[in-house]
Short mmCIF file of C-alpha atoms and ligand atoms in Angstrom, two decimals:
data_model
loop_
_atom_site.label_atom_id
_atom_site.label_comp_id
_atom_site.label_asym_id
_atom_site.label_seq_id
_atom_site.Cartn_x
_atom_site.Cartn_y
_atom_site.Cartn_z
CA MET A 1 -27.62 23.54 89.55
CA VAL A 2 -25.87 25.24 86.72
CA ALA A 3 -23.41 27.81 88.02
CA PRO A 4 -24.47 31.37 87.24
CA GLU A 5 -22.85 32.54 84.06
CA THR A 6 -21.12 35.89 84.05
CA ASP A 7 -19.31 37.72 81.32
CA TYR A 8 -16.34 37.74 83.63
CA ARG A 9 -15.42 34.29 82.29
CA CYS A 10 -13.01 34.38 79.39
CA ILE A 11 -11.33 31.35 77.88
CA ILE A 12 -8.78 31.21 75.08
CA HIS A 13 -8.19 28.10 72.98
CA ILE A 14 -4.83 28.04 71.21
CA ASP A 15 -3.91 25.50 68.54
CA ALA A 16 -0.75 25.55 66.43
CA ASP A 17 -1.34 25.35 62.66
CA ALA A 18 -0.06 22.13 61.02
CA PHE A 19 2.34 21.95 63.95
CA PHE A 20 4.88 19.23 62.98
CA ALA A 21 4.97 20.39 59.34
CA SER A 22 5.39 24.02 60.42
CA VAL A 23 8.34 23.10 62.65
CA GLU A 24 9.97 21.31 59.70
CA GLN A 25 9.38 24.31 57.44
CA ARG A 26 10.77 26.61 60.12
CA ASP A 27 13.91 24.45 60.59
CA ASN A 28 14.47 24.05 56.86
CA PRO A 29 13.46 27.14 54.86
CA ASP A 30 13.74 25.14 51.60
CA LEU A 31 10.47 23.47 52.63
CA LYS A 32 8.55 26.75 52.91
CA GLY A 33 5.59 26.92 50.52
CA LYS A 34 5.90 23.21 49.67
CA PRO A 35 3.61 20.26 50.40
CA VAL A 36 5.25 18.76 53.50
CA ILE A 37 3.80 15.51 54.82
CA ILE A 38 4.93 14.08 58.16
CA GLY A 39 4.89 10.28 57.77
CA PHE A 40 6.36 7.53 55.58
CA PRO A 41 5.02 7.06 52.06
CA HIS A 42 5.48 3.29 52.26
CA GLY A 43 4.11 0.54 54.46
CA ARG A 44 1.27 1.10 56.88
CA GLY A 45 2.17 4.45 58.39
CA VAL A 46 -0.34 7.27 58.66
CA VAL A 47 0.03 10.99 58.06
CA SER A 48 0.51 12.67 61.43
CA THR A 49 0.38 16.23 60.06
CA CYS A 50 0.73 17.93 56.72
CA SER A 51 1.33 21.50 55.63
CA TYR A 52 -1.51 23.58 54.20
CA GLU A 53 0.17 23.29 50.79
CA ALA A 54 -0.38 19.50 50.99
CA ARG A 55 -3.99 19.91 52.15
CA VAL A 56 -4.78 21.50 48.79
CA TYR A 57 -4.27 18.01 47.29
CA GLY A 58 -6.73 16.48 49.77
CA VAL A 59 -4.09 15.11 52.13
CA ARG A 60 -5.29 14.99 55.75
CA SER A 61 -4.00 13.94 59.18
CA ALA A 62 -4.60 10.28 60.09
CA MET A 63 -4.88 9.31 56.40
CA PRO A 64 -2.83 6.25 55.37
CA ALA A 65 0.48 7.61 54.07
CA VAL A 66 0.17 5.45 50.95
CA GLN A 67 -3.07 7.23 50.07
CA ALA A 68 -1.41 10.60 50.74
CA TYR A 69 1.34 9.60 48.30
CA ARG A 70 -1.22 8.78 45.61
CA LEU A 71 -2.95 12.14 46.09
CA CYS A 72 0.26 14.13 46.27
CA PRO A 73 3.20 12.31 44.64
CA ASN A 74 5.27 15.51 44.75
CA GLY A 75 4.78 15.76 48.51
CA ILE A 76 7.90 15.88 50.65
CA PHE A 77 7.53 13.04 53.14
CA ILE A 78 9.42 13.54 56.40
CA LYS A 79 9.98 11.13 59.26
CA PRO A 80 8.55 12.64 62.48
CA ARG A 81 11.12 14.09 64.89
CA MET A 82 9.15 13.93 68.13
CA GLU A 83 12.00 15.15 70.33
CA ARG A 84 12.26 18.31 68.26
CA TYR A 85 8.50 18.92 68.30
CA LYS A 86 8.50 18.49 72.07
CA GLN A 87 11.22 21.14 72.40
CA VAL A 88 9.20 23.64 70.37
CA SER A 89 6.05 22.68 72.29
CA ASP A 90 7.77 23.29 75.64
CA ALA A 91 8.94 26.71 74.43
CA MET A 92 5.38 27.48 73.29
CA PHE A 93 3.90 26.52 76.68
CA ASP A 94 6.55 28.72 78.36
CA ILE A 95 5.09 31.62 76.36
CA PHE A 96 1.54 30.74 77.51
CA ASP A 97 2.82 30.77 81.12
CA ARG A 98 3.65 34.47 80.77
CA TYR A 99 0.00 35.33 80.28
CA SER A 100 -1.95 33.13 82.69
CA PRO A 101 -1.24 30.72 85.53
CA VAL A 102 -4.23 28.57 84.55
CA ILE A 103 -3.38 26.54 81.46
CA GLU A 104 -4.84 23.18 80.47
CA LYS A 105 -2.69 21.23 78.04
CA LEU A 106 -4.84 19.30 75.56
CA SER A 107 -2.04 17.96 73.39
CA ILE A 108 1.48 18.78 72.25
CA ASP A 109 0.26 21.90 70.40
CA GLU A 110 -3.10 22.77 71.91
CA ALA A 111 -4.24 24.38 75.17
CA PHE A 112 -7.02 26.18 77.00
CA ILE A 113 -5.93 29.34 78.78
CA ASP A 114 -8.11 30.96 81.44
CA ALA A 115 -8.09 34.73 80.94
CA SER A 116 -11.16 35.48 83.06
CA GLY A 117 -11.49 39.10 84.07
CA GLU A 118 -9.07 40.20 81.38
CA ASP A 119 -9.16 41.17 77.73
CA GLY A 120 -8.95 37.76 76.08
CA VAL A 121 -8.58 39.10 72.56
CA GLN A 122 -5.60 41.23 73.59
CA ILE A 123 -3.94 38.29 75.38
CA ALA A 124 -4.57 35.92 72.47
CA ALA A 125 -3.09 38.48 70.06
CA ALA A 126 0.00 38.87 72.28
CA ILE A 127 0.49 35.09 72.48
CA ARG A 128 0.15 34.76 68.70
CA ARG A 129 2.69 37.53 68.20
CA ASP A 130 5.20 36.04 70.68
CA VAL A 131 4.94 32.53 69.23
CA LYS A 132 5.42 33.84 65.68
CA HIS A 133 8.38 36.05 66.66
CA GLU A 134 10.18 33.65 68.94
CA LEU A 135 9.35 30.26 67.44
CA GLY A 136 8.66 31.08 63.80
CA ILE A 137 5.34 29.21 63.63
CA THR A 138 1.73 30.34 63.67
CA VAL A 139 -1.05 29.47 66.08
CA SER A 140 -4.78 30.11 65.79
CA ALA A 141 -6.80 31.35 68.75
CA GLY A 142 -10.45 31.27 69.74
CA VAL A 143 -11.77 33.48 72.53
CA SER A 144 -15.10 32.91 74.21
CA TYR A 145 -16.97 32.55 77.51
CA CYS A 146 -16.61 28.75 77.64
CA LYS A 147 -14.22 26.03 76.59
CA PHE A 148 -15.94 24.25 73.74
CA VAL A 149 -17.10 27.46 72.01
CA ALA A 150 -13.52 28.81 72.26
CA LYS A 151 -12.27 25.62 70.60
CA LEU A 152 -14.84 25.78 67.81
CA ALA A 153 -13.93 29.46 67.32
CA SER A 154 -10.23 28.70 66.80
CA ASP A 155 -11.08 25.76 64.50
CA SER A 156 -13.17 28.13 62.39
CA CYS A 157 -10.38 30.66 61.78
CA LYS A 158 -7.43 28.36 60.94
CA PRO A 159 -4.74 28.91 59.83
CA ASP A 160 -3.15 31.95 61.49
CA GLY A 161 -6.46 33.35 62.74
CA LEU A 162 -7.97 34.93 65.81
CA ARG A 163 -11.70 34.84 66.42
CA ARG A 164 -13.84 35.91 69.34
CA VAL A 165 -17.34 34.53 69.74
CA SER A 166 -19.28 36.52 72.35
CA ARG A 167 -22.10 35.07 74.41
CA GLU A 168 -24.60 36.97 72.25
CA GLU A 169 -23.15 35.59 69.02
CA ALA A 170 -22.68 32.04 70.30
CA GLN A 171 -26.10 30.60 69.46
CA SER A 172 -26.11 31.66 65.83
CA PHE A 173 -22.44 30.66 65.49
CA LEU A 174 -23.24 27.18 66.82
CA ASP A 175 -26.54 26.75 64.96
CA ASN A 176 -24.82 26.96 61.59
CA LEU A 177 -22.01 24.52 62.34
CA PRO A 178 -22.17 20.86 61.27
CA VAL A 179 -23.29 18.69 64.18
CA SER A 180 -20.12 16.60 63.84
CA ARG A 181 -18.10 19.54 65.20
CA LEU A 182 -19.44 18.98 68.72
CA PRO A 183 -16.85 17.20 70.83
CA GLY A 184 -17.96 13.61 71.45
CA ILE A 185 -19.92 13.06 68.24
CA GLY A 186 -18.21 10.03 66.75
CA PRO A 187 -18.79 8.52 63.29
CA LYS A 188 -21.47 6.16 64.69
CA THR A 189 -23.56 8.94 66.24
CA LYS A 190 -22.98 11.07 63.17
CA SER A 191 -24.44 8.49 60.79
CA LYS A 192 -27.39 8.02 63.16
CA LEU A 193 -28.02 11.79 63.09
CA ASP A 194 -27.56 11.81 59.29
CA THR A 195 -30.35 9.30 58.82
CA LEU A 196 -32.59 11.53 60.96
CA GLY A 197 -31.68 14.51 58.79
CA ILE A 198 -29.97 16.37 61.66
CA SER A 199 -26.94 17.97 60.06
CA THR A 200 -26.41 21.18 62.05
CA ILE A 201 -26.07 21.96 65.76
CA GLY A 202 -29.12 24.18 65.32
CA ALA A 203 -31.24 21.23 64.16
CA LEU A 204 -29.97 19.17 67.09
CA ARG A 205 -30.88 21.93 69.55
CA GLN A 206 -34.52 21.83 68.50
CA MET A 207 -34.99 18.16 69.38
CA PRO A 208 -37.01 17.44 72.56
CA GLU A 209 -35.35 16.39 75.80
CA THR A 210 -36.79 12.85 75.69
CA TRP A 211 -35.16 12.39 72.29
CA PHE A 212 -31.75 13.44 73.70
CA VAL A 213 -32.11 10.86 76.48
CA ARG A 214 -32.96 8.13 73.97
CA VAL A 215 -30.05 8.94 71.64
CA PHE A 216 -27.31 10.00 74.06
CA GLY A 217 -28.24 8.14 77.26
CA LYS A 218 -26.16 9.35 80.17
CA SER A 219 -24.61 12.13 78.08
CA ALA A 220 -27.99 13.60 77.06
CA LYS A 221 -27.71 16.67 79.27
CA ARG A 222 -24.17 17.40 78.16
CA PHE A 223 -25.13 17.35 74.46
CA GLN A 224 -28.30 19.34 75.00
CA ASP A 225 -26.32 21.95 76.96
CA MET A 226 -23.62 22.17 74.31
CA ALA A 227 -26.18 22.68 71.55
CA ARG A 228 -27.48 25.62 73.61
CA GLY A 229 -23.98 26.97 74.18
CA ILE A 230 -23.88 26.04 77.88
CA ASP A 231 -20.58 24.72 79.24
CA ASN A 232 -19.36 25.47 82.75
CA GLU A 233 -16.32 23.17 82.66
CA PRO A 234 -13.40 24.94 84.30
CA VAL A 235 -9.94 25.15 82.76
CA THR A 236 -8.07 22.44 84.68
CA PRO A 237 -4.33 23.04 84.77
CA TRP A 238 -2.01 20.29 83.51
CA ARG A 239 -4.30 17.34 83.89
CA GLU A 240 -2.40 14.18 84.75
CA PRO A 241 -2.52 11.55 82.04
CA LYS A 242 -5.00 8.72 82.63
CA SER A 243 -2.83 6.22 80.82
CA VAL A 244 0.46 5.92 78.96
CA SER A 245 0.60 3.71 75.92
CA GLU A 246 2.74 2.83 72.95
CA GLU A 247 1.81 0.76 69.95
CA ASN A 248 3.42 -0.43 66.78
CA THR A 249 1.90 -1.39 63.45
CA PHE A 250 4.27 -3.82 61.75
CA GLU A 251 5.44 -3.46 58.18
CA LYS A 252 4.62 -7.14 57.77
CA ASP A 253 2.31 -9.28 59.89
CA ILE A 254 4.16 -11.29 62.54
CA ASP A 255 3.28 -14.83 63.54
CA SER A 256 6.28 -15.82 65.65
CA THR A 257 5.69 -15.45 69.39
CA GLU A 258 9.40 -14.90 69.97
CA ALA A 259 9.47 -12.01 67.51
CA LEU A 260 6.37 -10.54 69.16
CA LYS A 261 8.09 -10.68 72.54
CA GLY A 262 11.01 -8.73 71.12
CA HIS A 263 8.67 -5.97 69.95
CA LEU A 264 6.81 -6.13 73.24
CA ALA A 265 10.08 -5.52 75.13
CA ILE A 266 10.71 -2.30 73.18
CA LEU A 267 7.13 -1.06 73.70
CA ALA A 268 7.28 -1.89 77.43
CA GLN A 269 10.58 -0.03 77.75
CA ASN A 270 9.14 3.06 76.08
CA VAL A 271 6.02 3.03 78.26
CA ALA A 272 8.11 2.58 81.42
CA PHE A 273 10.46 5.40 80.43
CA ARG A 274 7.57 7.79 79.84
CA LEU A 275 6.01 6.86 83.20
CA ARG A 276 9.24 7.57 85.04
CA LYS A 277 9.72 10.82 83.18
CA ALA A 278 6.29 11.93 84.44
CA ARG A 279 7.18 10.63 87.96
CA LEU A 280 4.35 8.12 87.81
CA LYS A 281 3.84 4.43 88.44
CA CYS A 282 1.04 2.21 87.18
CA ARG A 283 -1.13 -0.37 88.89
CA THR A 284 -2.46 -1.90 85.69
CA VAL A 285 -0.54 -3.15 82.68
CA GLY A 286 -2.44 -3.93 79.48
CA ILE A 287 -1.68 -5.18 75.99
CA LYS A 288 -3.50 -4.76 72.70
CA ILE A 289 -3.22 -7.20 69.81
CA ARG A 290 -4.67 -6.51 66.39
CA PHE A 291 -4.70 -9.45 64.01
CA HIS A 292 -4.21 -9.47 60.25
CA ASN A 293 -7.99 -9.34 59.75
CA PHE A 294 -8.26 -6.22 62.00
CA SER A 295 -9.97 -8.07 64.86
CA THR A 296 -8.51 -6.70 68.08
CA ILE A 297 -8.19 -8.02 71.60
CA THR A 298 -7.04 -6.32 74.79
CA ARG A 299 -5.90 -7.95 78.02
CA GLU A 300 -4.91 -6.36 81.31
CA HIS A 301 -3.69 -7.23 84.75
CA THR A 302 -3.77 -5.18 87.96
CA LEU A 303 -0.90 -5.51 90.39
CA SER A 304 -0.86 -5.20 94.17
CA GLU A 305 1.99 -2.65 94.03
CA PRO A 306 2.43 0.05 91.39
CA VAL A 307 5.44 -0.35 89.09
CA SER A 308 7.42 1.71 86.60
CA SER A 309 10.53 -0.32 85.77
CA ASP A 310 11.18 -1.68 82.27
CA ALA A 311 11.55 -5.20 83.62
CA GLU A 312 8.38 -5.26 85.71
CA ILE A 313 6.20 -3.80 82.96
CA PHE A 314 7.70 -6.13 80.37
CA HIS A 315 7.21 -9.10 82.72
CA GLU A 316 3.48 -8.33 83.06
CA ALA A 317 2.99 -7.61 79.36
CA LYS A 318 4.79 -10.82 78.41
CA ALA A 319 2.60 -12.89 80.76
CA LEU A 320 -0.49 -11.35 79.15
CA LEU A 321 0.84 -12.09 75.66
CA GLU A 322 1.63 -15.70 76.57
CA ALA A 323 -1.84 -16.18 78.10
CA ALA A 324 -3.51 -14.65 75.04
CA ALA A 325 -1.56 -17.12 72.85
CA PRO A 326 -2.13 -15.31 69.54
CA GLU A 327 -2.19 -17.89 66.78
CA LYS A 328 -3.10 -15.72 63.82
CA PRO A 329 -0.61 -13.30 62.26
CA VAL A 330 -0.41 -10.05 64.23
CA ARG A 331 -0.61 -6.66 62.59
CA LEU A 332 -0.35 -4.36 65.61
CA LEU A 333 0.92 -4.73 69.15
CA GLY A 334 0.48 -2.24 72.00
CA VAL A 335 1.35 -1.84 75.68
CA THR A 336 -0.65 0.39 78.06
CA ALA A 337 -0.05 1.50 81.64
CA LYS A 338 -3.18 2.54 83.57
CA GLY A 339 -4.16 3.23 87.16
CA LEU A 340 -1.44 5.85 87.38
CA VAL A 341 -0.25 7.05 90.76
CA PRO A 342 2.53 9.47 91.75
CA GLU A 343 5.92 7.81 92.15
CA THR A 344 6.00 8.53 95.87
CA SER A 345 2.55 7.20 96.79
CA ARG A 346 2.39 4.65 99.56
CA GLN A 347 -0.01 1.79 100.13
CA ALA A 348 -0.67 2.68 103.78
CA PRO A 349 1.00 5.13 106.15
CA LEU A 350 2.23 2.48 108.59
CA PHE A 351 3.58 0.14 105.99
CA GLU A 352 6.22 1.34 103.63
CA PRO A 353 6.82 -1.16 100.83
CA PRO A 354 10.49 -1.67 100.09
CA GLU A 355 11.62 0.11 96.95
CA SER A 356 11.94 -2.34 94.10
CA PRO A 357 15.62 -3.02 93.20
CA TRP A 358 14.48 -2.08 89.70
CA ASP A 359 13.82 1.52 90.68
CA ASP A 360 17.51 2.10 91.20
CA ILE A 361 18.51 0.36 87.96
CA SER A 362 15.81 2.30 86.09
CA ARG A 363 17.20 5.60 87.36
CA SER A 364 20.68 4.76 86.06
CA MET A 365 19.26 3.67 82.70
CA ASP A 366 17.21 6.86 82.43
CA ARG A 367 20.30 8.99 82.99
CA LEU A 368 21.91 7.25 80.01
CA ARG A 369 18.76 7.44 77.93
CA ASN A 370 18.30 11.15 78.66
CA LYS A 371 21.90 11.68 77.57
CA TYR A 372 21.82 9.60 74.39
CA GLY A 373 18.14 9.99 73.47
CA LYS A 374 17.34 6.29 73.13
CA PRO A 375 17.51 3.16 75.26
CA VAL A 376 21.14 2.16 75.67
CA VAL A 377 20.58 -0.83 77.93
CA LEU A 378 18.62 -3.70 76.50
CA LEU A 379 15.99 -5.46 78.52
CA GLY A 380 17.56 -8.88 78.02
CA SER A 381 20.71 -7.89 79.86
CA CYS A 382 18.74 -6.37 82.68
CA LEU A 383 16.64 -9.52 83.04
CA ARG A 384 19.84 -11.49 83.42
CA SER A 385 21.07 -9.15 86.13
CA ARG A 386 17.79 -9.63 88.03
CA THR A 387 18.45 -13.35 88.23
CA GLU A 388 21.92 -12.68 89.53
CA LYS A 389 20.62 -10.22 92.09
CA GLU A 390 18.02 -12.70 93.30
CA GLN A 391 20.69 -15.30 93.74
CA ASP A 392 22.90 -12.88 95.69
CA THR A 393 20.23 -12.00 98.20
CA GLY A 394 18.45 -15.35 98.17
MG1 MG B 401 -2.76 21.89 65.82
#
């Protein structure tokens, strides 16, 4: 049964405008009004964000940086400073906290805020004002009775906009939007809909239920509801991540297994560090290998006890790499941690597994890493100390 809808529900979607580029322009006023592109113009990097001045040239997020350089040779390319963006993001979420206790973080610069029972437009305006004043960047806001309409509303008024879409306006607002704007419509589904001549959400809405089942399978109801503006998903505060992963596209393809292991060690260390920072452990470690011809394989292994140390995650990833025995040159390598559980979780109440000796070492390494901002202890040296430790206790 669909929950009864009331006008009491009010959801705000906030999304910073060209976030990384705006932070750079804020930190360095010389960049204001200029085409700023976050990414490297050489090699295989992609554009992670670009300022609106760069968008005029056709530069877009996720575009290969080399292509961005061709479109906009005068663009100012800047290496991403993730630590800095995280600082500004944290400050921005602190501002959101002033206005509602129910905040769902979607990404570093995007959130749903539950403002039910209150004046959403007023709250959104106050948040926009505070962020601009205190952080020197702009955010766009959508206000509506449900999550996905609020998100489409903020998308439609970027940059530096505020738009409310009431329940009464929602259907005509949706009907005129391209069908690809619905969350979950990927390029494959889009081209399928294109061939059927369905280009707007309104055209989609008019299709019969049996058609939805044929095209969308299990998700038929969800898509049919969205096309009609029905979405009862609650704002879920600070959803725990489902996985933590790191990947690296190499400047040049790599065919030496030893070199791959070196890169794997760095990726494993970064994944493990992020897990510990979130006070999580993982039960499953996975790797991803993309070959020179873009074919991609993934491998994973589930452990009996959850882990979060550099050494344990690297050990698993390395075993997977060795078993996969990649022969062709490798273009991209990735490490993923899944099956996440809180650090303190126990297998069974009567049996308390001994803490891995690595937990203690990891904590010391994290203190150094937090202080210096990058890994200061290399995995090789810690692998050696494991052998010594085993000999001591053995
Ligand atoms: Mg954004």
